[in-house]
Tab-separated table of C-alpha atoms in Angstrom:
chain	number	residue	atom	x	y	z
A	165	UNK	CA	-8.502	18.870	7.532
A	166	UNK	CA	-9.340	15.687	5.043
A	167	UNK	CA	-9.370	12.642	6.696
A	168	UNK	CA	-8.368	9.334	4.980
A	169	UNK	CA	-9.610	5.604	6.158
A	170	UNK	CA	-6.306	3.741	7.006
A	171	UNK	CA	-7.692	0.798	8.229
A	172	UNK	CA	-11.137	-1.233	9.521
A	173	UNK	CA	-10.781	-2.908	12.776
A	174	UNK	CA	-12.436	-6.455	12.948
A	175	UNK	CA	-14.337	-4.584	16.109
A	176	UNK	CA	-14.573	-1.886	18.485
A	177	UNK	CA	-12.225	-2.110	21.181
A	178	UNK	CA	-9.126	-3.316	18.475
A	179	UNK	CA	-10.003	0.111	16.623
A	180	UNK	CA	-10.156	1.797	19.715
A	181	UNK	CA	-6.228	-0.087	20.935
A	182	UNK	CA	-5.001	0.951	17.299
A	183	UNK	CA	-5.812	4.530	17.485
A	184	UNK	CA	-4.751	4.302	20.708
A	185	UNK	CA	-1.368	3.216	19.795
A	186	UNK	CA	-1.448	5.670	17.531
A	187	UNK	CA	-2.123	8.541	19.374
A	188	UNK	CA	0.578	7.559	21.553
A	189	UNK	CA	3.169	7.308	18.217
A	190	UNK	CA	2.211	11.359	17.523
A	191	UNK	CA	-0.849	10.585	15.100
A	192	UNK	CA	-3.978	12.350	15.208
A	193	UNK	CA	-6.415	9.055	14.880
A	194	UNK	CA	-10.207	9.044	15.173
A	195	UNK	CA	-13.137	6.189	14.550
A	196	UNK	CA	-16.075	6.255	12.390
A	197	UNK	CA	-18.737	7.638	15.151
A	198	UNK	CA	-22.230	4.823	14.500
A	199	UNK	CA	-25.328	5.527	16.502
A	200	UNK	CA	-25.275	1.706	16.892
A	201	UNK	CA	-22.358	2.160	19.694
A	202	UNK	CA	-24.277	4.504	21.501
A	203	UNK	CA	-27.433	2.708	22.178
A	204	UNK	CA	-25.773	-1.419	22.215
A	205	UNK	CA	-22.467	-0.765	23.674
A	206	UNK	CA	-19.225	-2.025	22.466
A	207	UNK	CA	-19.765	-3.281	18.455
A	208	UNK	CA	-18.196	-7.190	17.564
A	209	UNK	CA	-18.836	-5.307	14.042
A	210	UNK	CA	-15.805	-3.920	11.712
A	211	UNK	CA	-14.630	-0.166	12.608
A	212	UNK	CA	-13.229	2.326	10.419
A	213	UNK	CA	-10.338	3.833	11.636
A	214	UNK	CA	-9.285	7.072	9.523
A	215	UNK	CA	-6.062	9.445	10.308
A	216	UNK	CA	-5.357	13.067	8.291
A	217	UNK	CA	-4.053	12.991	4.891
A	218	UNK	CA	-0.937	14.019	5.337
A	219	UNK	CA	-0.216	11.464	8.054
A	220	UNK	CA	-1.906	8.385	6.158
A	221	UNK	CA	1.804	6.915	4.598
A	222	UNK	CA	4.035	8.023	7.835
A	223	UNK	CA	0.714	5.863	10.367
A	224	UNK	CA	-0.044	3.035	7.671
A	225	UNK	CA	3.777	2.061	7.671
A	226	UNK	CA	3.991	2.767	11.751
A	227	UNK	CA	0.704	0.443	11.871
A	228	UNK	CA	2.666	-2.354	9.309
A	229	UNK	CA	5.795	-2.252	11.755
A	230	UNK	CA	3.879	-2.420	15.045
A	231	UNK	CA	1.236	-4.621	14.328
A	232	UNK	CA	1.801	-8.574	13.227
A	233	UNK	CA	-0.070	-9.053	9.939
A	234	UNK	CA	-1.178	-5.487	9.848
A	235	UNK	CA	-2.137	-6.334	6.097
A	236	UNK	CA	-4.040	-9.610	6.434
A	237	UNK	CA	-6.490	-8.315	9.372
């Protein structure tokens, strides 16, 4: 399966929230793993969110319609 970056969230908590929102609405989603999180807990650094390439357009549209000002984040 080919994964594509749908967005870069401002921090880990936001990334997990967006990924959960996608998952709860039928989209596969994952966050790029970083060893930094494993050793230092929750990160306040930007985090990339990925979806399968075949779901990218629908997932992006869903996020734009669901999250206020999504494209400006």
